mmCIF file of C-alpha atoms and ligand atoms in Angstrom:
data_model
loop_
_atom_site.group_PDB
_atom_site.id
_atom_site.type_symbol
_atom_site.label_atom_id
_atom_site.label_comp_id
_atom_site.label_asym_id
_atom_site.label_seq_id
_atom_site.Cartn_x
_atom_site.Cartn_y
_atom_site.Cartn_z
ATOM 1 C CA UNK A 1 -17.215 -12.463 0.518
ATOM 2 C CA UNK A 2 -17.919 -9.657 -1.889
ATOM 3 C CA UNK A 3 -21.914 -9.454 -1.291
ATOM 4 C CA UNK A 4 -22.615 -5.671 -0.122
ATOM 5 C CA UNK A 5 -24.199 -3.825 -3.086
ATOM 6 C CA UNK A 6 -21.409 -0.991 -3.495
ATOM 7 C CA UNK A 7 -23.184 2.540 -4.505
ATOM 8 C CA UNK A 8 -21.546 5.123 -6.649
ATOM 9 C CA UNK A 9 -22.072 8.631 -6.036
ATOM 10 C CA UNK A 10 -21.072 10.914 -8.642
ATOM 11 C CA UNK A 11 -19.586 14.532 -8.117
ATOM 12 C CA UNK A 12 -20.295 17.638 -10.395
ATOM 13 C CA UNK A 13 -17.473 19.673 -10.922
ATOM 14 C CA UNK A 14 -15.901 18.110 -7.703
ATOM 15 C CA UNK A 15 -18.683 18.704 -5.442
ATOM 16 C CA UNK A 16 -21.600 16.306 -4.097
ATOM 17 C CA UNK A 17 -25.261 17.592 -3.996
ATOM 18 C CA UNK A 18 -26.508 18.155 -0.542
ATOM 19 C CA UNK A 19 -28.546 14.960 -0.441
ATOM 20 C CA UNK A 20 -25.642 13.255 -1.509
ATOM 21 C CA UNK A 21 -23.420 14.569 1.359
ATOM 22 C CA UNK A 22 -26.287 13.804 3.706
ATOM 23 C CA UNK A 23 -26.223 9.989 2.390
ATOM 24 C CA UNK A 24 -22.346 9.995 3.036
ATOM 25 C CA UNK A 25 -22.788 11.482 6.468
ATOM 26 C CA UNK A 26 -25.523 9.025 7.637
ATOM 27 C CA UNK A 27 -23.389 5.929 6.129
ATOM 28 C CA UNK A 28 -20.242 6.906 8.130
ATOM 29 C CA UNK A 29 -22.709 7.318 11.257
ATOM 30 C CA UNK A 30 -23.982 4.027 11.026
ATOM 31 C CA UNK A 31 -20.216 2.270 10.629
ATOM 32 C CA UNK A 32 -20.378 1.959 6.663
ATOM 33 C CA UNK A 33 -17.517 2.246 4.677
ATOM 34 C CA UNK A 34 -17.309 5.319 1.873
ATOM 35 C CA UNK A 35 -14.322 5.536 -0.317
ATOM 36 C CA UNK A 36 -13.738 9.121 -1.489
ATOM 37 C CA UNK A 37 -11.266 11.184 -3.522
ATOM 38 C CA UNK A 38 -8.238 13.110 -1.924
ATOM 39 C CA UNK A 39 -5.732 15.407 -3.717
ATOM 40 C CA UNK A 40 -3.266 12.322 -3.212
ATOM 41 C CA UNK A 41 -4.995 9.149 -3.560
ATOM 42 C CA UNK A 42 -8.797 8.040 -2.924
ATOM 43 C CA UNK A 43 -8.994 7.199 0.578
ATOM 44 C CA UNK A 44 -11.333 4.541 2.237
ATOM 45 C CA UNK A 45 -13.179 6.077 5.130
ATOM 46 C CA UNK A 46 -14.869 5.284 7.979
ATOM 47 C CA UNK A 47 -15.762 6.651 11.519
ATOM 48 C CA UNK A 48 -12.332 6.900 13.141
ATOM 49 C CA UNK A 49 -13.911 6.823 16.661
ATOM 50 C CA UNK A 50 -15.869 3.614 16.068
ATOM 51 C CA UNK A 51 -13.570 0.697 16.693
ATOM 52 C CA UNK A 52 -16.469 -1.625 14.740
ATOM 53 C CA UNK A 53 -16.246 0.640 11.687
ATOM 54 C CA UNK A 54 -12.482 0.684 11.806
ATOM 55 C CA UNK A 55 -12.039 -3.071 12.096
ATOM 56 C CA UNK A 56 -14.239 -3.401 8.699
ATOM 57 C CA UNK A 57 -11.586 -1.109 6.951
ATOM 58 C CA UNK A 58 -8.928 -3.610 7.754
ATOM 59 C CA UNK A 59 -10.999 -6.482 6.732
ATOM 60 C CA UNK A 60 -11.936 -4.909 3.192
ATOM 61 C CA UNK A 61 -8.407 -4.064 2.521
ATOM 62 C CA UNK A 62 -6.775 -7.176 4.010
ATOM 63 C CA UNK A 63 -4.578 -4.776 6.033
ATOM 64 C CA UNK A 64 -2.397 -6.101 8.923
ATOM 65 C CA UNK A 65 -3.709 -5.078 12.048
ATOM 66 C CA UNK A 66 -0.519 -3.233 13.485
ATOM 67 C CA UNK A 67 -0.599 -0.839 10.490
ATOM 68 C CA UNK A 68 -2.432 2.397 11.949
ATOM 69 C CA UNK A 69 -4.702 4.290 9.683
ATOM 70 C CA UNK A 70 -4.535 8.326 9.009
ATOM 71 C CA UNK A 71 -7.377 10.041 10.885
ATOM 72 C CA UNK A 72 -8.905 12.927 8.360
ATOM 73 C CA UNK A 73 -10.422 16.087 9.614
ATOM 74 C CA UNK A 74 -11.658 19.419 8.097
ATOM 75 C CA UNK A 75 -10.250 22.098 10.398
ATOM 76 C CA UNK A 76 -7.270 22.418 12.869
ATOM 77 C CA UNK A 77 -9.691 22.605 16.024
ATOM 78 C CA UNK A 78 -10.605 18.993 15.569
ATOM 79 C CA UNK A 79 -7.225 18.128 14.727
ATOM 80 C CA UNK A 80 -6.208 19.624 18.128
ATOM 81 C CA UNK A 81 -8.996 17.320 19.937
ATOM 82 C CA UNK A 82 -7.445 14.214 18.432
ATOM 83 C CA UNK A 83 -3.902 14.829 19.548
ATOM 84 C CA UNK A 84 -3.126 14.626 23.315
ATOM 85 C CA UNK A 85 -0.669 17.298 22.789
ATOM 86 C CA UNK A 86 -0.092 19.561 19.941
ATOM 87 C CA UNK A 87 3.241 21.224 20.118
ATOM 88 C CA UNK A 88 4.132 24.603 18.574
ATOM 89 C CA UNK A 89 6.244 22.803 15.616
ATOM 90 C CA UNK A 90 3.096 20.812 14.610
ATOM 91 C CA UNK A 91 1.250 24.182 14.595
ATOM 92 C CA UNK A 92 3.642 25.747 12.230
ATOM 93 C CA UNK A 93 3.551 22.826 9.617
ATOM 94 C CA UNK A 94 -0.245 22.690 10.224
ATOM 95 C CA UNK A 95 -0.368 26.377 9.301
ATOM 96 C CA UNK A 96 1.925 26.131 6.297
ATOM 97 C CA UNK A 97 0.679 22.767 4.752
ATOM 98 C CA UNK A 98 -2.994 22.188 5.896
ATOM 99 C CA UNK A 99 -5.171 21.593 3.867
ATOM 100 C CA UNK A 100 -2.894 19.428 1.978
ATOM 101 C CA UNK A 101 -0.777 16.259 1.331
ATOM 102 C CA UNK A 102 0.922 16.292 4.905
ATOM 103 C CA UNK A 103 0.279 13.787 7.840
ATOM 104 C CA UNK A 104 1.432 14.762 11.148
ATOM 105 C CA UNK A 105 1.964 12.087 13.898
ATOM 106 C CA UNK A 106 1.365 13.154 17.373
ATOM 107 C CA UNK A 107 0.496 11.887 20.811
ATOM 108 C CA UNK A 108 -3.080 10.366 20.585
ATOM 109 C CA UNK A 109 -6.324 11.602 22.518
ATOM 110 C CA UNK A 110 -7.339 8.825 24.916
ATOM 111 C CA UNK A 111 -10.832 8.457 23.007
ATOM 112 C CA UNK A 112 -9.320 7.466 19.775
ATOM 113 C CA UNK A 113 -9.517 3.621 19.629
ATOM 114 C CA UNK A 114 -6.604 1.323 19.558
ATOM 115 C CA UNK A 115 -7.450 -0.349 16.594
ATOM 116 C CA UNK A 116 -7.443 3.037 14.606
ATOM 117 C CA UNK A 117 -3.969 3.584 15.986
ATOM 118 C CA UNK A 118 -2.709 0.124 15.233
ATOM 119 C CA UNK A 119 -1.987 -0.269 18.955
ATOM 120 C CA UNK A 120 0.177 2.815 19.099
ATOM 121 C CA UNK A 121 0.312 5.722 21.358
ATOM 122 C CA UNK A 122 0.326 8.054 18.412
ATOM 123 C CA UNK A 123 -1.929 8.965 15.813
ATOM 124 C CA UNK A 124 -1.436 10.302 12.195
ATOM 125 C CA UNK A 125 -3.640 13.480 11.445
ATOM 126 C CA UNK A 126 -4.296 15.019 8.159
ATOM 127 C CA UNK A 127 -6.743 17.693 6.688
ATOM 128 C CA UNK A 128 -6.956 17.026 2.950
ATOM 129 C CA UNK A 129 -7.341 19.935 0.050
ATOM 130 C CA UNK A 130 -9.545 17.969 -2.348
ATOM 131 C CA UNK A 131 -12.941 19.986 -2.449
ATOM 132 C CA UNK A 132 -15.016 16.582 -2.345
ATOM 133 C CA UNK A 133 -13.142 15.448 0.919
ATOM 134 C CA UNK A 134 -13.375 18.977 2.462
ATOM 135 C CA UNK A 135 -17.182 19.177 1.805
ATOM 136 C CA UNK A 136 -17.638 15.891 3.498
ATOM 137 C CA UNK A 137 -15.264 16.413 6.307
ATOM 138 C CA UNK A 138 -16.580 19.726 7.442
ATOM 139 C CA UNK A 139 -20.174 19.031 6.825
ATOM 140 C CA UNK A 140 -20.213 15.927 8.865
ATOM 141 C CA UNK A 141 -17.683 17.257 11.449
ATOM 142 C CA UNK A 142 -16.592 13.645 11.901
ATOM 143 C CA UNK A 143 -13.056 12.378 12.408
ATOM 144 C CA UNK A 144 -12.580 10.025 9.522
ATOM 145 C CA UNK A 145 -10.044 7.017 9.376
ATOM 146 C CA UNK A 146 -9.108 6.510 5.794
ATOM 147 C CA UNK A 147 -5.979 4.560 4.425
ATOM 148 C CA UNK A 148 -5.638 4.356 0.439
ATOM 149 C CA UNK A 149 -8.632 2.703 -0.733
ATOM 150 C CA UNK A 150 -6.558 -0.274 -2.501
ATOM 151 C CA UNK A 151 -6.457 -4.176 -1.499
ATOM 152 C CA UNK A 152 -3.618 -4.144 0.841
ATOM 153 C CA UNK A 153 -0.199 -4.818 -1.314
ATOM 154 C CA UNK A 154 -1.958 -3.342 -4.544
ATOM 155 C CA UNK A 155 -1.098 -0.005 -6.054
ATOM 156 C CA UNK A 156 -2.773 2.960 -4.296
ATOM 157 C CA UNK A 157 -5.994 4.024 -6.286
ATOM 158 C CA UNK A 158 -5.843 7.180 -8.005
ATOM 159 C CA UNK A 159 -9.364 6.794 -9.712
ATOM 160 C CA UNK A 160 -12.800 5.628 -8.707
ATOM 161 C CA UNK A 161 -12.186 2.602 -11.352
ATOM 162 C CA UNK A 162 -9.205 1.637 -9.303
ATOM 163 C CA UNK A 163 -11.234 1.519 -6.243
ATOM 164 C CA UNK A 164 -13.843 -0.375 -7.763
ATOM 165 C CA UNK A 165 -11.580 -2.810 -9.187
ATOM 166 C CA UNK A 166 -10.248 -3.672 -5.698
ATOM 167 C CA UNK A 167 -12.980 -3.289 -3.404
ATOM 168 C CA UNK A 168 -16.465 -3.232 -5.114
ATOM 169 C CA UNK A 169 -18.819 -5.784 -3.130
ATOM 170 C CA UNK A 170 -16.817 -5.140 0.111
ATOM 171 C CA UNK A 171 -17.582 -1.464 0.763
ATOM 172 C CA UNK A 172 -21.013 0.516 0.802
ATOM 173 C CA UNK A 173 -19.991 3.575 -1.326
ATOM 174 C CA UNK A 174 -17.645 4.961 -3.758
ATOM 175 C CA UNK A 175 -17.850 8.701 -4.298
ATOM 176 C CA UNK A 176 -16.893 9.070 -8.131
ATOM 177 C CA UNK A 177 -14.706 12.060 -9.154
ATOM 178 C CA UNK A 178 -11.918 12.380 -11.618
ATOM 179 C CA UNK A 179 -8.242 11.248 -11.231
ATOM 180 C CA UNK A 180 -6.513 12.503 -8.256
ATOM 181 C CA UNK A 181 -4.173 15.370 -8.750
ATOM 182 C CA UNK A 182 -0.926 14.364 -6.981
ATOM 183 C CA UNK A 183 -0.976 10.732 -7.342
ATOM 184 C CA UNK A 184 1.313 9.403 -4.578
ATOM 185 C CA UNK A 185 0.192 9.573 -0.681
ATOM 186 C CA UNK A 186 0.765 12.313 1.718
ATOM 187 C CA UNK A 187 4.010 12.908 3.464
ATOM 188 C CA UNK A 188 4.375 11.155 7.097
ATOM 189 C CA UNK A 189 6.217 13.409 9.656
ATOM 190 C CA UNK A 190 6.561 12.944 13.412
ATOM 191 C CA UNK A 191 7.122 15.863 15.232
ATOM 192 C CA UNK A 192 9.877 16.154 18.081
ATOM 193 C CA UNK A 193 12.263 18.077 20.075
ATOM 194 C CA UNK A 194 15.077 17.164 17.603
ATOM 195 C CA UNK A 195 12.514 18.821 14.618
ATOM 196 C CA UNK A 196 10.504 17.021 12.003
ATOM 197 C CA UNK A 197 11.194 13.398 10.869
ATOM 198 C CA UNK A 198 9.964 12.185 7.745
ATOM 199 C CA UNK A 199 8.485 8.612 7.800
ATOM 200 C CA UNK A 200 7.335 8.507 4.313
ATOM 201 C CA UNK A 201 7.892 10.785 1.672
ATOM 202 C CA UNK A 202 4.827 12.180 -0.336
ATOM 203 C CA UNK A 203 3.084 15.152 -1.840
ATOM 204 C CA UNK A 204 4.668 17.571 0.374
ATOM 205 C CA UNK A 205 8.665 17.425 -0.318
ATOM 206 C CA UNK A 206 11.265 17.690 2.168
ATOM 207 C CA UNK A 207 12.668 20.768 0.568
ATOM 208 C CA UNK A 208 9.345 22.489 1.391
ATOM 209 C CA UNK A 209 9.591 21.152 4.743
ATOM 210 C CA UNK A 210 13.025 22.517 5.106
ATOM 211 C CA UNK A 211 11.912 25.904 4.690
ATOM 212 C CA UNK A 212 9.700 25.979 7.819
ATOM 213 C CA UNK A 213 11.287 23.414 10.213
ATOM 214 C CA UNK A 214 14.814 21.277 10.871
ATOM 215 C CA UNK A 215 14.098 18.036 8.965
ATOM 216 C CA UNK A 216 15.796 14.770 9.119
ATOM 217 C CA UNK A 217 14.502 11.715 7.049
ATOM 218 C CA UNK A 218 14.116 8.236 8.689
ATOM 219 C CA UNK A 219 16.218 5.830 6.960
ATOM 220 C CA UNK A 220 13.141 3.608 6.733
ATOM 221 C CA UNK A 221 11.521 6.399 4.429
ATOM 222 C CA UNK A 222 14.037 5.842 1.704
ATOM 223 C CA UNK A 223 12.693 2.400 0.980
ATOM 224 C CA UNK A 224 15.859 1.233 -0.433
ATOM 225 C CA UNK A 225 16.160 -1.721 1.835
ATOM 226 C CA UNK A 226 13.681 -3.602 3.859
ATOM 227 C CA UNK A 227 13.269 -2.503 7.341
ATOM 228 C CA UNK A 228 14.932 -4.664 9.965
ATOM 229 C CA UNK A 229 14.258 -4.315 13.816
ATOM 230 C CA UNK A 230 11.489 -1.765 15.017
ATOM 231 C CA UNK A 231 9.945 0.384 12.440
ATOM 232 C CA UNK A 232 9.501 3.921 13.060
ATOM 233 C CA UNK A 233 6.517 3.727 10.854
ATOM 234 C CA UNK A 234 4.829 0.440 10.677
ATOM 235 C CA UNK A 235 4.071 0.905 6.924
ATOM 236 C CA UNK A 236 7.780 0.951 6.263
ATOM 237 C CA UNK A 237 7.935 -2.744 7.209
ATOM 238 C CA UNK A 238 5.304 -3.774 4.348
ATOM 239 C CA UNK A 239 6.103 -4.429 0.551
ATOM 240 C CA UNK A 240 3.713 -1.856 -1.015
ATOM 241 C CA UNK A 241 2.687 -1.149 -4.316
ATOM 242 C CA UNK A 242 3.719 -4.672 -5.799
ATOM 243 C CA UNK A 243 3.116 -5.321 -9.260
ATOM 244 C CA UNK A 244 2.220 -9.083 -9.977
ATOM 245 C CA UNK A 245 5.403 -9.703 -12.186
ATOM 246 C CA UNK A 246 9.050 -9.659 -10.828
ATOM 247 C CA UNK A 247 10.214 -6.049 -11.395
ATOM 248 C CA UNK A 248 13.685 -4.595 -11.416
ATOM 249 C CA UNK A 249 14.584 -1.156 -10.851
ATOM 250 C CA UNK A 250 17.388 0.874 -12.598
ATOM 251 C CA UNK A 251 18.971 3.714 -10.409
ATOM 252 C CA UNK A 252 21.846 6.029 -10.899
ATOM 253 C CA UNK A 253 23.357 9.761 -10.814
ATOM 254 C CA UNK A 254 23.424 9.771 -14.477
ATOM 255 C CA UNK A 255 20.144 9.814 -16.328
ATOM 256 C CA UNK A 256 21.848 8.653 -19.724
ATOM 257 C CA UNK A 257 23.490 5.694 -17.992
ATOM 258 C CA UNK A 258 20.181 4.794 -16.233
ATOM 259 C CA UNK A 259 18.021 4.951 -19.710
ATOM 260 C CA UNK A 260 20.874 3.221 -21.127
ATOM 261 C CA UNK A 261 20.870 0.528 -18.762
ATOM 262 C CA UNK A 262 16.965 -0.131 -18.807
ATOM 263 C CA UNK A 263 17.108 -0.241 -22.430
ATOM 264 C CA UNK A 264 19.901 -2.737 -22.268
ATOM 265 C CA UNK A 265 18.036 -4.809 -19.847
ATOM 266 C CA UNK A 266 14.596 -4.680 -21.315
ATOM 267 C CA UNK A 267 16.113 -5.700 -25.139
ATOM 268 C CA UNK A 268 18.174 -8.573 -23.607
ATOM 269 C CA UNK A 269 15.180 -10.122 -21.441
ATOM 270 C CA UNK A 270 12.733 -9.752 -24.655
ATOM 271 C CA UNK A 271 15.196 -11.376 -26.679
ATOM 272 C CA UNK A 272 14.843 -14.550 -24.460
ATOM 273 C CA UNK A 273 11.243 -14.703 -25.548
ATOM 274 C CA UNK A 274 9.892 -13.541 -22.599
ATOM 275 C CA UNK A 275 7.222 -10.505 -22.552
ATOM 276 C CA UNK A 276 8.672 -7.612 -20.667
ATOM 277 C CA UNK A 277 6.808 -4.438 -19.323
ATOM 278 C CA UNK A 278 8.998 -1.343 -19.385
ATOM 279 C CA UNK A 279 7.788 1.293 -16.845
ATOM 280 C CA UNK A 280 10.028 4.467 -17.751
ATOM 281 C CA UNK A 281 9.742 8.075 -18.853
ATOM 282 C CA UNK A 282 8.372 9.036 -22.269
ATOM 283 C CA UNK A 283 11.927 9.726 -23.547
ATOM 284 C CA UNK A 284 13.159 6.270 -22.977
ATOM 285 C CA UNK A 285 9.940 4.572 -24.438
ATOM 286 C CA UNK A 286 10.431 6.452 -27.437
ATOM 287 C CA UNK A 287 14.195 5.524 -27.800
ATOM 288 C CA UNK A 288 13.015 1.771 -27.292
ATOM 289 C CA UNK A 289 10.379 2.222 -30.204
ATOM 290 C CA UNK A 290 13.402 2.356 -32.435
ATOM 291 C CA UNK A 291 14.130 -1.197 -31.885
ATOM 292 C CA UNK A 292 12.463 -4.688 -32.250
ATOM 293 C CA UNK A 293 9.952 -4.124 -29.757
ATOM 294 C CA UNK A 294 8.092 -7.464 -30.252
ATOM 295 C CA UNK A 295 8.181 -8.839 -26.623
ATOM 296 C CA UNK A 296 8.029 -5.199 -25.113
ATOM 297 C CA UNK A 297 5.153 -3.305 -23.611
ATOM 298 C CA UNK A 298 6.030 -0.006 -22.863
ATOM 299 C CA UNK A 299 4.215 2.038 -20.140
ATOM 300 C CA UNK A 300 5.446 5.818 -20.128
ATOM 301 C CA UNK A 301 5.205 7.446 -17.167
ATOM 302 C CA UNK A 302 5.615 11.175 -18.405
ATOM 303 C CA UNK A 303 8.294 13.645 -19.538
ATOM 304 C CA UNK A 304 11.558 13.001 -17.628
ATOM 305 C CA UNK A 305 11.697 16.670 -16.451
ATOM 306 C CA UNK A 306 8.048 16.584 -15.367
ATOM 307 C CA UNK A 307 8.150 14.945 -11.820
ATOM 308 C CA UNK A 308 4.679 15.994 -11.036
ATOM 309 C CA UNK A 309 3.514 14.501 -14.115
ATOM 310 C CA UNK A 310 5.431 11.064 -13.312
ATOM 311 C CA UNK A 311 4.010 11.006 -9.493
ATOM 312 C CA UNK A 312 0.405 11.408 -11.032
ATOM 313 C CA UNK A 313 0.744 8.718 -13.421
ATOM 314 C CA UNK A 314 2.931 6.067 -11.412
ATOM 315 C CA UNK A 315 0.015 3.953 -9.754
ATOM 316 C CA UNK A 316 -1.858 4.111 -12.897
ATOM 317 C CA UNK A 317 1.021 2.671 -14.871
ATOM 318 C CA UNK A 318 1.710 -0.162 -12.151
ATOM 319 C CA UNK A 319 -1.971 -1.344 -12.244
ATOM 320 C CA UNK A 320 -1.752 -1.173 -16.289
ATOM 321 C CA UNK A 321 1.339 -3.476 -16.219
ATOM 322 C CA UNK A 322 -0.585 -5.830 -14.142
ATOM 323 C CA UNK A 323 -3.709 -5.813 -16.560
ATOM 324 C CA UNK A 324 -0.986 -6.235 -19.453
ATOM 325 C CA UNK A 325 0.196 -9.719 -18.042
ATOM 326 C CA UNK A 326 3.751 -9.179 -18.474
ATOM 327 C CA UNK A 327 6.360 -11.837 -17.417
ATOM 328 C CA UNK A 328 9.063 -9.306 -16.194
ATOM 329 C CA UNK A 329 9.063 -5.635 -15.282
ATOM 330 C CA UNK A 330 12.005 -3.141 -15.989
ATOM 331 C CA UNK A 331 11.723 0.032 -14.236
ATOM 332 C CA UNK A 332 13.763 3.453 -14.703
ATOM 333 C CA UNK A 333 14.480 5.007 -11.556
ATOM 334 C CA UNK A 334 14.191 8.939 -10.857
ATOM 335 C CA UNK A 335 16.551 11.200 -9.075
ATOM 336 C CA UNK A 336 15.447 11.224 -5.377
ATOM 337 C CA UNK A 337 15.087 14.846 -4.884
ATOM 338 C CA UNK A 338 11.784 16.884 -4.679
ATOM 339 C CA UNK A 339 8.884 14.860 -5.582
ATOM 340 C CA UNK A 340 11.291 12.221 -6.912
ATOM 341 C CA UNK A 341 11.826 11.204 -3.429
ATOM 342 C CA UNK A 342 8.262 10.195 -2.943
ATOM 343 C CA UNK A 343 8.443 8.310 -6.706
ATOM 344 C CA UNK A 344 11.542 6.678 -5.902
ATOM 345 C CA UNK A 345 10.258 5.351 -2.518
ATOM 346 C CA UNK A 346 7.113 3.812 -4.289
ATOM 347 C CA UNK A 347 9.468 2.549 -7.226
ATOM 348 C CA UNK A 348 11.983 0.889 -4.929
ATOM 349 C CA UNK A 349 9.044 -0.867 -2.800
ATOM 350 C CA UNK A 350 7.463 -1.854 -6.260
ATOM 351 C CA UNK A 351 10.846 -3.631 -6.967
ATOM 352 C CA UNK A 352 10.655 -5.482 -3.997
ATOM 353 C CA UNK A 353 14.058 -3.982 -3.262
ATOM 354 C CA UNK A 354 15.521 -5.586 -6.532
ATOM 355 C CA UNK A 355 17.923 -2.543 -7.299
ATOM 356 C CA UNK A 356 20.450 -2.329 -10.206
ATOM 357 C CA UNK A 357 22.767 0.508 -10.097
ATOM 358 C CA UNK A 358 23.869 2.014 -13.526
ATOM 359 C CA UNK A 359 27.059 4.162 -12.596
ATOM 360 C CA UNK A 360 29.330 5.544 -15.023
HETATM 361 O O1 TXA B 401 -2.542 10.718 0.850
HETATM 362 C C1 TXA B 401 -2.640 9.904 2.185
HETATM 363 O O2 TXA B 401 -1.970 9.572 3.129
HETATM 364 C C2 TXA B 401 -3.669 8.465 1.947
HETATM 365 C C3 TXA B 401 -5.127 9.793 1.667
HETATM 366 C C4 TXA B 401 -6.184 8.814 1.825
HETATM 367 O O3 TXA B 401 -5.223 10.326 2.727
HETATM 368 N N1 TXA B 401 -3.735 7.838 3.095
HETATM 369 C C5 TXA B 401 -2.925 6.728 2.911
HETATM 370 O O4 TXA B 401 -3.040 6.020 4.165
HETATM 371 O O5 TXA B 401 -2.089 6.814 2.274
HETATM 372 P P1 TXA B 401 -2.428 4.653 4.256
HETATM 373 O O6 TXA B 401 -2.900 4.071 5.382
HETATM 374 O O7 TXA B 401 -2.381 4.078 3.127
HETATM 375 O O8 TXA B 401 -1.062 5.127 4.700
HETATM 376 C C6 TXA B 401 -0.706 5.385 6.008
HETATM 377 C C7 TXA B 401 0.821 5.181 6.436
HETATM 378 C C8 TXA B 401 1.163 3.811 6.780
HETATM 379 O O9 TXA B 401 2.565 3.831 6.181
HETATM 380 C C9 TXA B 401 1.132 3.782 8.155
HETATM 381 O O10 TXA B 401 1.992 3.057 8.780
HETATM 382 C C10 TXA B 401 1.565 5.392 8.587
HETATM 383 O O11 TXA B 401 1.033 6.393 7.563
HETATM 384 N N2 TXA B 401 1.082 5.778 9.920
HETATM 385 C C11 TXA B 401 -0.303 6.150 10.181
HETATM 386 N N3 TXA B 401 -0.310 6.513 11.494
HETATM 387 C C12 TXA B 401 1.080 6.277 12.020
HETATM 388 C C13 TXA B 401 1.346 6.706 13.359
HETATM 389 N N4 TXA B 401 0.728 7.038 14.279
HETATM 390 N N5 TXA B 401 2.769 6.437 13.402
HETATM 391 C C14 TXA B 401 3.648 5.985 12.392
HETATM 392 N N6 TXA B 401 3.219 5.857 11.231
HETATM 393 C C15 TXA B 401 2.013 6.012 11.043
HETATM 394 MG MG1 MG B 402 -1.958 2.792 1.371
#
């Protein structure tokens, strides 16, 4: 039931005023829910050490209870307290990538409630780099559990408006700052004897990780097929980021062939009289505009060569497609390297694993 009055706190140049910080800290201490910006996506924060507060996160999002939450802190000493054991390999990653878009899964300290961990013996920890997030975490000294601040199954929120659209009336506060910079979630890794294992690709690329550690990618992190059997990370099992209309994703190693297949599929489906949404790079959308575009709604993601721009726009574009009420969606895939791996993972899940290969 949406009966809570959701209050908005507006930041000024990326920071909250001292009285606003006090208001958020006191809200968290009372077990309330506060959505706040991070450099990746907006998070829905509550006191990670209060089982009652964390249960409310799951309820507001409609999130399956076996999917653990990431715990956010303001400095490494707090992170060390949350981990039952902080191996040297994790310290090296923390040193290099914190504050930033990396979540490290470690054995959990006993005082972290089971509900926060989704019942696992481990906990995912991250120090975000967004100035507002750091301000709140450092001044509160609290450990804040924060999943993405969207309804489960919807695209993650990259603006306060996205959070409002999903959660108004269900949470106490939204901290309003601009669009998030990275636009896809943090990279989730586990650290073990065999090195660093990527469980979810995200804002820190595999190439960046490989500069400081031996890296393997868990097959479930690719998102190219549903995970069968036990998942290394529960989030792999769920079809996230699902637009309302059925979607098909075109992938292939030759960008020209992918572009051609996207145009061909879109025009063929549109000729049948359906309204077709096209989620593709600016170049492909421009080419399509030269055709009969009566039944096409183009949602450009960004210039083909600018993967950072595409990542920053992808969830916004998926929400726009939902609002446009299209019958079917055709999505142009991206090369799965660098930030492209995180984007490809989100697109594959958005398409519900409906992949078409365009190889030539
Ligand atoms: O960028 C982000 O990571 C954002 C911002 C708000 O920090 N948060 C976020 O949280 O994306 P969420 O809950 O939407 O996604 C967390 C992912 C899930 O796929 C979950 O299964 C995985 O991290 N995860 C969390 N704790 C884990 C653990 N102990 N073991 C394995 N996977 C874990
Ligand atoms: Mg999420």
